[in-house]
XYZ file of C-alpha atoms in Angstrom:
662
model
C 141.002 106.512 104.732
C 141.351 108.095 108.187
C 138.157 109.415 109.763
C 138.268 112.122 112.421
C 137.189 110.789 115.816
C 137.919 112.120 119.277
C 139.893 109.994 121.723
C 136.814 109.099 123.758
C 134.939 107.802 120.710
C 137.964 105.860 119.474
C 138.402 104.158 122.837
C 134.700 103.360 123.193
C 134.388 101.858 119.708
C 137.673 99.969 119.832
C 137.022 98.407 123.243
C 133.670 97.055 122.055
C 134.822 95.742 118.678
C 135.683 92.046 118.544
C 139.286 91.642 117.392
C 138.807 88.149 115.999
C 135.516 88.572 114.139
C 135.952 92.264 113.394
C 132.432 93.180 114.500
C 130.800 95.061 117.335
C 129.471 93.425 120.481
C 127.006 94.463 123.176
C 128.416 96.974 125.611
C 127.565 98.439 128.967
C 126.525 102.091 129.148
C 129.376 104.548 128.974
C 128.892 108.118 130.239
C 130.414 111.349 129.044
C 129.614 114.918 129.999
C 127.660 117.030 127.532
C 130.400 119.677 127.477
C 132.986 117.107 126.362
C 130.701 115.920 123.542
C 130.100 119.506 122.390
C 133.808 120.328 122.456
C 134.638 117.191 120.468
C 131.955 118.010 117.896
C 133.360 121.521 117.459
C 136.841 120.029 117.105
C 135.718 117.819 114.202
C 134.801 114.436 115.694
C 132.348 113.012 113.151
C 130.507 110.862 115.663
C 130.040 113.614 118.252
C 129.019 116.014 115.487
C 126.373 113.575 114.240
C 125.014 113.129 117.764
C 124.782 116.873 118.412
C 123.077 117.565 115.078
C 120.591 114.727 115.573
C 119.497 116.009 118.985
C 119.169 119.533 117.605
C 117.074 118.281 114.679
C 114.627 116.960 117.286
C 114.304 120.504 118.697
C 116.050 119.285 121.815
C 118.138 121.651 123.939
C 119.771 118.796 125.845
C 123.015 119.309 123.921
C 122.999 123.086 123.740
C 125.752 125.194 125.358
C 123.292 126.402 128.012
C 122.747 122.822 129.187
C 126.346 121.631 129.425
C 126.187 121.073 133.187
C 122.995 119.057 133.005
C 122.484 115.349 132.363
C 125.416 113.207 131.159
C 125.452 111.679 127.675
C 125.204 107.880 127.794
C 126.597 105.674 125.012
C 125.749 102.008 124.464
C 126.281 99.471 121.677
C 123.448 96.999 121.076
C 123.370 93.909 118.863
C 119.881 93.047 117.667
C 118.605 89.971 115.831
C 117.075 90.344 112.414
C 113.439 89.284 112.159
C 111.925 88.325 108.838
C 108.257 88.741 107.955
C 107.355 85.394 109.518
C 108.878 86.545 112.824
C 111.833 84.196 112.451
C 115.172 85.312 113.835
C 118.168 85.203 111.521
C 121.010 84.905 113.995
C 123.851 85.072 111.498
C 123.048 88.667 110.556
C 124.990 91.114 112.707
C 122.938 94.278 113.327
C 124.810 96.652 115.629
C 123.185 99.866 116.863
C 124.627 102.819 118.724
C 122.221 104.208 121.320
C 122.857 107.661 122.766
C 120.711 108.846 125.679
C 120.362 112.091 127.591
C 117.874 112.070 130.426
C 114.753 110.360 129.019
C 115.481 111.192 125.369
C 117.496 108.890 123.160
C 118.591 108.477 119.570
C 119.912 105.475 117.667
C 122.131 104.914 114.673
C 122.446 101.639 112.813
C 126.150 100.929 112.272
C 126.325 99.695 108.698
C 129.529 97.944 107.627
C 130.947 99.430 104.413
C 134.098 99.022 102.316
C 136.695 101.758 102.401
C 135.805 103.001 98.911
C 132.327 104.048 100.023
C 133.683 106.330 102.724
C 135.401 108.412 100.073
C 132.395 108.380 97.756
C 129.833 109.364 100.340
C 131.881 111.903 102.239
C 131.864 114.467 99.445
C 128.856 116.762 99.220
C 128.288 120.451 98.874
C 126.135 122.764 100.917
C 124.677 124.643 97.956
C 121.288 122.961 98.113
C 119.426 120.186 96.388
C 119.457 121.960 93.031
C 123.252 122.112 92.894
C 125.470 120.628 90.229
C 126.693 118.046 92.743
C 123.141 116.881 93.435
C 122.322 116.606 89.750
C 125.577 114.777 89.039
C 124.693 112.138 91.617
C 121.116 111.918 90.328
C 122.392 111.321 86.804
C 124.597 108.484 88.067
C 121.544 106.780 89.596
C 119.567 107.403 86.436
C 122.154 106.004 84.028
C 122.810 102.963 86.215
C 119.086 102.234 86.264
C 118.553 102.674 82.530
C 121.547 100.521 81.630
C 121.450 97.788 84.285
C 117.983 97.389 85.859
C 115.848 95.024 83.811
C 112.826 95.374 86.113
C 112.924 99.153 85.800
C 112.855 98.963 82.023
C 109.726 96.820 81.851
C 107.114 98.393 79.603
C 103.735 99.352 81.090
C 102.428 101.043 77.965
C 101.391 99.916 74.487
C 104.008 100.244 71.784
C 104.468 103.826 70.564
C 102.000 105.125 73.151
C 102.304 108.854 73.933
C 100.307 111.057 76.324
C 97.679 113.173 74.575
C 99.604 116.340 75.429
C 103.171 117.117 76.435
C 105.034 120.280 77.353
C 107.918 121.055 75.006
C 110.742 122.598 77.066
C 113.229 122.813 74.204
C 115.578 120.276 72.691
C 119.000 121.837 73.280
C 120.679 124.902 74.812
C 120.388 127.795 74.633
C 116.871 127.070 75.844
C 114.029 129.451 75.047
C 112.292 131.522 77.703
C 108.982 129.992 76.663
C 107.461 126.521 76.722
C 104.779 125.152 74.403
C 101.980 122.645 74.835
C 102.058 119.967 72.136
C 99.057 117.914 71.022
C 100.526 114.517 70.162
C 97.702 113.155 68.028
C 99.204 112.045 64.730
C 102.728 111.578 66.066
C 104.084 108.410 64.498
C 106.627 107.395 67.123
C 106.832 107.607 70.879
C 109.075 110.103 72.638
C 110.844 110.086 75.976
C 109.408 112.411 78.605
C 109.582 113.247 82.293
C 106.600 113.649 84.614
C 106.029 115.788 87.686
C 104.393 114.869 90.992
C 103.429 117.907 93.042
C 100.920 119.351 95.484
C 98.518 121.795 93.904
C 97.833 123.786 97.049
C 94.830 125.974 97.788
C 95.344 128.225 94.764
C 96.497 127.072 91.342
C 97.913 130.108 89.494
C 98.002 128.534 86.054
C 96.221 125.517 84.593
C 94.991 124.280 81.250
C 91.420 125.359 80.484
C 89.292 125.158 77.374
C 89.762 128.881 76.764
C 93.582 128.897 76.940
C 94.566 125.720 75.069
C 95.690 127.725 72.040
C 97.578 130.173 74.256
C 99.694 127.376 75.696
C 100.189 125.834 72.276
C 101.494 129.157 70.975
C 103.910 129.393 73.872
C 103.991 131.060 77.282
C 106.839 132.548 79.238
C 108.264 130.399 82.014
C 108.121 133.514 84.207
C 104.328 133.152 84.265
C 104.527 129.644 85.699
C 104.680 128.723 89.409
C 108.095 127.949 90.857
C 107.547 124.188 91.047
C 106.841 124.091 87.302
C 109.884 126.247 86.516
C 112.108 123.987 88.602
C 110.678 120.893 86.884
C 111.425 122.422 83.486
C 114.994 123.111 84.626
C 115.381 119.515 85.847
C 113.959 118.121 82.600
C 116.511 120.065 80.603
C 119.345 118.954 82.923
C 118.522 115.337 82.046
C 118.550 116.094 78.329
C 114.809 115.535 77.833
C 112.625 117.691 75.619
C 109.182 116.822 76.973
C 107.511 117.081 80.357
C 104.066 115.978 81.561
C 102.331 117.991 84.296
C 98.747 117.110 85.190
C 97.456 120.671 85.534
C 98.964 121.705 82.184
C 98.241 118.541 80.186
C 94.631 117.825 81.231
C 91.870 120.340 80.479
C 90.736 121.066 84.001
C 87.286 122.486 83.214
C 86.267 119.674 80.834
C 84.689 116.674 82.564
C 85.001 114.671 79.369
C 88.726 115.349 78.994
C 89.381 114.870 82.707
C 87.573 111.512 82.797
C 89.417 110.290 79.715
C 92.876 111.453 80.755
C 92.530 110.284 84.359
C 91.863 106.780 83.045
C 95.327 106.768 81.436
C 97.466 107.238 84.544
C 98.835 103.690 84.285
C 100.330 104.629 80.930
C 101.255 108.246 81.720
C 103.367 107.495 84.785
C 104.310 103.962 83.795
C 105.601 105.277 80.472
C 107.629 108.242 81.699
C 111.391 107.946 81.728
C 111.715 109.778 85.039
C 109.328 111.279 87.578
C 110.335 114.423 89.471
C 108.747 114.734 92.912
C 108.402 118.062 94.720
C 108.511 116.228 98.033
C 108.674 119.139 100.456
C 106.358 121.650 98.813
C 102.786 122.012 100.021
C 101.749 123.957 96.913
C 102.935 124.728 93.408
C 104.828 127.833 94.531
C 107.218 125.917 96.793
C 109.539 124.644 94.079
C 111.701 121.544 93.924
C 114.974 122.797 95.338
C 115.962 123.657 98.906
C 118.970 125.047 100.739
C 120.286 122.423 103.096
C 119.362 122.930 106.771
C 122.191 123.303 109.310
C 121.316 119.891 110.758
C 122.199 118.089 107.511
C 125.449 116.207 107.926
C 125.578 114.157 104.749
C 127.158 110.732 104.819
C 128.830 110.086 108.158
C 131.376 107.317 108.710
C 133.352 105.956 111.625
C 136.392 103.700 111.615
C 137.687 101.168 114.123
C 141.341 100.140 114.064
C 142.344 96.661 115.184
C 144.913 96.714 117.973
C 146.495 93.497 116.682
C 147.146 94.248 113.031
C 145.957 97.848 112.460
C 143.176 96.583 110.179
C 140.560 99.296 109.637
C 136.843 98.468 109.769
C 134.497 101.120 108.415
C 130.871 101.786 109.312
C 128.334 104.303 108.144
C 126.095 105.941 110.720
C 122.626 105.166 109.447
C 119.843 107.263 110.907
C 116.895 105.006 110.125
C 114.445 107.876 110.645
C 115.680 109.751 107.579
C 113.778 107.852 104.872
C 110.442 107.597 106.732
C 110.567 111.167 108.048
C 112.072 113.110 105.140
C 110.666 111.053 102.262
C 107.698 108.903 103.291
C 106.200 111.618 105.508
C 106.969 114.506 103.178
C 104.077 116.776 102.194
C 103.845 115.253 98.747
C 103.663 111.624 99.840
C 100.663 112.345 102.045
C 98.545 112.896 98.916
C 96.334 110.088 97.639
C 96.930 110.866 93.955
C 100.694 110.762 94.419
C 100.706 107.190 95.708
C 99.996 105.742 92.274
C 102.237 108.303 90.582
C 105.094 107.151 92.775
C 104.403 103.432 92.410
C 103.706 103.391 88.674
C 106.648 105.489 87.527
C 109.781 103.391 86.913
C 112.040 106.007 88.507
C 111.401 108.831 90.958
C 113.814 111.615 91.802
C 112.443 113.273 94.940
C 113.677 116.666 96.071
C 113.222 116.744 99.853
C 114.053 119.418 102.412
C 117.674 118.386 103.016
C 118.711 116.031 100.233
C 117.683 114.303 97.034
C 116.197 110.802 97.166
C 116.168 108.186 94.424
C 113.625 105.399 94.111
C 113.327 102.910 91.270
C 112.043 99.339 91.144
C 115.458 97.967 92.042
C 117.119 100.548 94.263
C 116.606 103.274 96.825
C 119.312 105.833 97.456
C 119.931 109.357 98.656
C 122.788 111.777 98.908
C 123.367 110.355 102.387
C 123.404 106.780 101.001
C 124.519 107.331 97.383
C 125.327 103.666 96.750
C 121.866 102.595 97.844
C 120.143 101.998 101.136
C 120.818 98.620 102.733
C 118.300 96.026 101.603
C 117.266 95.281 105.198
C 115.562 98.657 105.478
C 112.995 97.766 102.826
C 113.093 93.990 102.929
C 110.001 93.573 105.098
C 107.525 91.929 102.808
C 110.015 91.456 99.998
C 112.082 88.375 100.791
C 109.093 86.369 102.032
C 106.598 88.001 99.709
C 107.892 88.167 96.175
C 105.712 89.643 93.462
C 107.127 88.353 90.173
C 104.037 89.534 88.294
C 104.434 93.116 89.526
C 108.155 93.695 90.046
C 108.732 94.985 86.523
C 105.575 97.105 86.578
C 105.583 99.061 89.831
C 107.686 99.799 92.902
C 106.531 96.846 94.982
C 108.930 97.747 97.795
C 106.970 100.952 98.435
C 104.399 98.764 100.202
C 104.645 98.015 103.903
C 103.533 94.432 103.550
C 101.644 92.162 105.778
C 103.259 89.000 104.488
C 102.813 85.281 104.877
C 105.485 82.958 103.526
C 102.946 80.099 103.352
C 101.098 81.507 100.371
C 103.147 79.343 98.028
C 103.335 80.054 94.325
C 99.652 80.816 93.742
C 99.828 84.323 92.354
C 96.189 85.306 93.016
C 96.518 85.196 96.843
C 99.798 87.065 96.539
C 98.261 89.719 94.310
C 95.308 89.977 96.668
C 97.625 90.571 99.601
C 99.486 93.229 97.619
C 96.188 94.921 96.728
C 95.062 94.926 100.353
C 98.323 96.572 101.357
C 97.794 99.174 98.664
C 94.281 99.883 99.914
C 95.445 100.216 103.519
C 98.221 102.616 102.543
C 95.986 104.561 100.179
C 93.156 104.981 102.698
C 95.521 106.937 104.952
C 96.347 109.501 102.290
C 94.808 112.959 101.964
C 92.466 113.673 99.090
C 90.994 117.087 98.296
C 87.902 115.924 96.438
C 86.353 112.862 98.057
C 84.624 111.915 94.816
C 88.114 111.124 93.455
C 88.535 108.251 95.932
C 88.348 105.516 93.282
C 89.805 107.566 90.430
C 93.021 108.369 92.275
C 93.853 104.663 92.550
C 92.440 103.678 89.150
C 95.869 103.555 87.516
C 97.004 100.911 89.968
C 93.712 99.059 89.554
C 94.264 98.980 85.805
C 97.691 97.477 86.336
C 96.348 94.793 88.680
C 93.560 93.984 86.224
C 96.106 92.501 83.838
C 96.737 89.816 86.473
C 93.482 89.648 88.455
C 91.073 89.944 85.526
C 88.903 92.899 84.620
C 85.998 92.061 86.952
C 86.551 94.977 89.319
C 83.852 96.305 91.606
C 84.551 99.674 93.257
C 87.854 98.559 94.787
C 87.127 94.817 95.062
C 88.020 91.940 92.722
C 85.893 89.005 91.588
C 88.493 86.229 92.240
C 88.883 87.327 95.874
C 85.540 89.004 96.498
C 84.647 87.399 99.833
C 88.058 88.195 101.297
C 87.888 91.718 99.865
C 84.585 92.317 101.660
C 86.258 91.897 105.050
C 87.836 95.340 105.296
C 87.294 97.224 108.532
C 87.711 100.813 109.664
C 90.951 101.523 111.511
C 90.473 104.661 113.569
C 90.402 103.764 117.293
C 88.059 106.238 119.027
C 87.706 108.662 116.128
C 84.297 109.455 114.713
C 83.783 107.864 111.311
C 81.105 108.495 108.764
C 80.155 107.936 105.179
C 80.125 110.919 102.820
C 76.825 112.682 102.250
C 77.305 112.377 98.501
C 77.229 108.824 97.124
C 80.675 107.518 96.248
C 80.514 103.729 96.358
C 78.302 100.866 97.569
C 78.329 100.381 101.338
C 80.280 97.115 100.931
C 83.218 98.930 99.307
C 86.051 100.386 101.386
C 85.732 103.487 99.209
C 82.391 104.267 100.886
C 83.976 105.446 104.150
C 86.035 108.538 104.913
C 88.713 107.019 107.122
C 91.620 104.567 107.091
C 90.738 100.914 106.626
C 92.635 97.711 107.262
C 92.700 94.098 106.153
C 94.037 91.294 108.302
C 96.269 88.745 106.564
C 94.700 85.337 106.146
C 92.061 83.691 104.006
C 88.531 82.331 104.067
C 87.801 78.632 104.322
C 84.408 76.896 104.354
C 82.493 79.613 102.531
C 79.035 80.091 103.999
C 77.678 82.307 101.222
C 77.425 82.116 97.447
C 77.982 85.145 95.234
C 75.047 85.321 92.826
C 75.698 88.631 91.088
C 77.653 91.884 91.342
C 76.975 95.013 89.328
C 78.592 98.444 89.287
C 77.440 101.515 87.348
C 80.393 103.698 86.381
C 80.152 107.415 85.675
C 82.414 107.263 82.610
C 84.056 104.709 80.348
C 86.745 104.215 82.985
C 85.738 100.959 84.654
C 88.137 101.688 87.500
C 86.868 105.225 88.111
C 83.882 106.921 89.708
C 80.699 104.947 90.261
C 77.072 106.048 90.545
C 75.565 102.836 91.896
C 75.955 99.126 92.395
C 74.800 96.075 94.279
C 76.030 92.735 95.575
C 73.681 89.734 95.553
C 74.524 86.883 97.909
C 72.852 83.701 99.051
C 73.399 82.642 102.645
C 71.941 82.391 106.128
C 70.905 85.708 107.616
C 70.566 86.011 111.395
C 68.451 88.728 112.949
C 67.678 90.604 116.158
C 71.158 91.725 117.171
C 72.377 94.926 118.761
C 75.797 96.545 119.054
C 77.101 97.527 122.477
C 80.005 99.898 123.053
C 82.598 98.500 125.429
C 85.362 100.293 127.288
C 88.529 100.919 125.341
C 86.804 101.676 122.016
C 85.688 98.074 121.508
C 82.276 97.001 120.270
C 80.386 93.794 120.914
C 77.578 92.166 119.000
C 74.866 90.736 121.238
C 71.617 88.852 120.785
C 68.620 90.639 122.198
C 66.686 88.897 124.929
C 69.193 86.122 125.608
C 70.839 86.009 129.022
C 70.813 89.757 129.335
C 72.186 90.485 125.890
C 74.772 87.688 125.890
C 77.975 88.272 123.939
C 77.829 86.717 120.499
C 80.789 88.250 118.694
C 83.172 91.137 118.489
C 82.410 93.669 115.803
C 83.738 96.746 114.041
C 81.047 99.206 112.905
C 81.831 101.224 109.780
C 80.335 104.344 111.326
C 81.518 104.788 114.890
C 78.515 105.698 117.001
C 77.189 104.424 120.306
C 74.542 101.935 119.255
C 71.576 101.325 121.556
C 68.917 98.672 121.878
C 66.368 101.082 120.471
C 68.213 101.269 117.176
C 66.909 99.539 114.102
C 67.502 95.806 114.041
C 70.961 94.581 113.016
C 71.333 91.421 110.948
C 74.395 89.225 110.539
C 75.573 87.384 107.437
C 78.463 84.936 108.063
C 80.821 84.722 105.080
C 82.878 81.768 106.286
C 85.622 80.544 108.576
C 88.555 82.931 108.498
C 92.123 81.743 108.981
C 93.848 84.546 110.878
C 97.608 84.156 110.451
C 98.579 87.020 112.771
C 97.963 85.249 116.069
C 101.113 84.651 118.099
C 99.873 81.220 119.213
C 99.173 79.979 115.704
C 96.350 80.163 113.211
C 92.883 80.781 114.595
C 89.757 79.857 112.690
C 87.068 82.451 113.367
C 83.714 83.020 111.763
C 83.679 86.389 110.032
C 80.893 88.144 108.247
C 78.949 91.310 107.514
C 76.663 93.285 109.779
C 73.710 94.558 107.758
C 70.798 96.897 108.299
C 67.557 97.078 106.354
C 67.697 99.650 103.583
C 64.966 102.243 103.718
C 62.627 102.692 100.761
C 63.774 99.369 99.314
C 61.943 96.042 98.918
C 62.411 93.261 101.439
C 65.825 91.622 101.140
C 67.765 94.833 100.412
C 70.368 95.889 102.947
C 73.247 98.240 103.660
C 76.532 97.197 105.227
C 76.982 98.388 108.817
C 80.324 96.742 109.604
C 81.916 93.336 110.141
C 81.784 90.840 112.982
C 84.065 88.104 114.223
C 82.734 85.168 116.209
C 85.579 84.047 118.425
C 85.926 80.778 120.360
C 86.395 78.450 117.383
C 85.912 75.357 119.535
C 82.196 76.064 119.447
C 82.156 74.983 115.813
C 83.329 71.501 116.772
C 80.993 70.856 119.733
C 77.561 69.596 118.584
C 76.082 70.195 122.041
C 77.294 73.758 122.311
C 77.270 75.270 118.850
C 79.012 78.499 118.027
C 77.126 81.582 119.208
C 76.074 82.716 115.728
C 74.986 79.255 114.630
C 72.876 78.916 117.742
C 70.301 81.188 116.123
C 69.691 79.438 112.790
C 66.447 80.753 111.406
C 65.407 78.678 108.438
C 66.684 78.306 104.908
C 69.266 80.397 103.117
C 68.182 83.884 102.126
C 68.721 85.889 98.963
C 70.420 89.089 100.100
C 71.117 92.249 98.108
C 73.603 94.694 99.628
C 73.631 98.205 98.217
């Protein structure tokens, strides 16, 4: 298949393509005037067209007609090594990139080698929008391939014959009615296939299920009375030949705390049991709809070809803009929502309607109209090849996690699950949530799934088998002000107690210096993974007193011992609530948890002492505390020198204490 390229692009690509190995090689920079690039794009050169559209999508005027006499356009081919999650280079993987620069701005395309057949498949698309027949035809191909061939995607997350309490009946066959009906499924003898919808509610919700209108919806309402996103979801459900649809605002009674608590505890089953999840990725509210007209900057699949001068052999490459998935899908309005994270990860298949194209995500494949045959595995392999999750791969989209990974974890599934949970928490803590009291509820479906592997001892976001490691979360906000909510949401030792992103460092605890005596959580409802009204953590260990926190330049904090060598440095620390602590503040106490093996250090593992900073809890008996942050005692050699003990251990003050953290 011949691909339209201008003479300049043909010469540049051919001169930097190895004849023997049929692959690209590093090149020097090659300059071309902006006017020549614009003329070639207008004349149909696919590469020049892609470059012009990419710069324009960045709101850049560097390749506009008014700037044709400005800076030249610089082309360069780069070959980069592939790095796995243990920072090991895989030299036999050829990863060519095309860099295009104008002045100080530059763009890059990954040049992905493809067979000839893919150039024909991917080149065809229409410009009638993401709700077109062409888009649905491609989506159905992904769907049928997944249902028929992907074993992991057909794993069952729900009990046999389980059905959501309510479903929306959109009609079984054309001609479809102008009304939809709410069905109560109690008493149904067999399960049914249904789709689900992920969407942003927005500031105003025009129509939702309330106690007073349940019978109205059961009798039937006109689709005209529904917001556009719901109408589009009904249309999509019918296009896939499904009769039932689940939408949270229409299938949960929104003004009944009892119904809301019960139904919200079933999200593992609701989304895990749906056949397909539609995602209104680009809509900020329920009026935005699923479908979009394609923007002028959308090019579709773009290919280039290089002809061998020796034997006329054609090598084909797809221009892969690696910003597309993270910008158009990951950063879409919908995927910024906390609730949607578990909807996306639990559902076996997601069809996301974004601003320019449709995206597909299942447990085995990611694709789009730009990459209809599936995105290259390297784009999502970080954390996958070196961090397999055999216990989760048929239950959720593990590849949706940006993993910290450590290939040395071996086959012990608890450390692997713990690492996966920490990555979930880090990702989740960066999401937006309208009602802060939903912090634990909106991840409860994922917690329920993990409980099948980790055990049901779950404490406001932390797990019994890995409790000490789970306690070592820290806020991740640089100089931003952080605070805890005024209304109680979780114990101070839970990451859910702060209103900011948190992070975990990969590694593990050795030489525990505390003993867990007891942990208790009071839940608001029967959902053990949902809202909590109280709780405590009882530990036995050595508590060290009379410390203060000092703010250092560059947003760093230090923990110092009062009255010793002018407040000598003891440790580095991360307060949960970012304020400038002073010596006059109430006394800070430190509780070492153990030696922490930090596997992120470039020079090898480092064994630090890590623990909790505590403060006395007001109006509580002696021995009751609140978490203030975490500390890290560096300089591990101190632990091995009997004449110069580690800074924390220099202040041993008697026997082990019984400590209760609220």
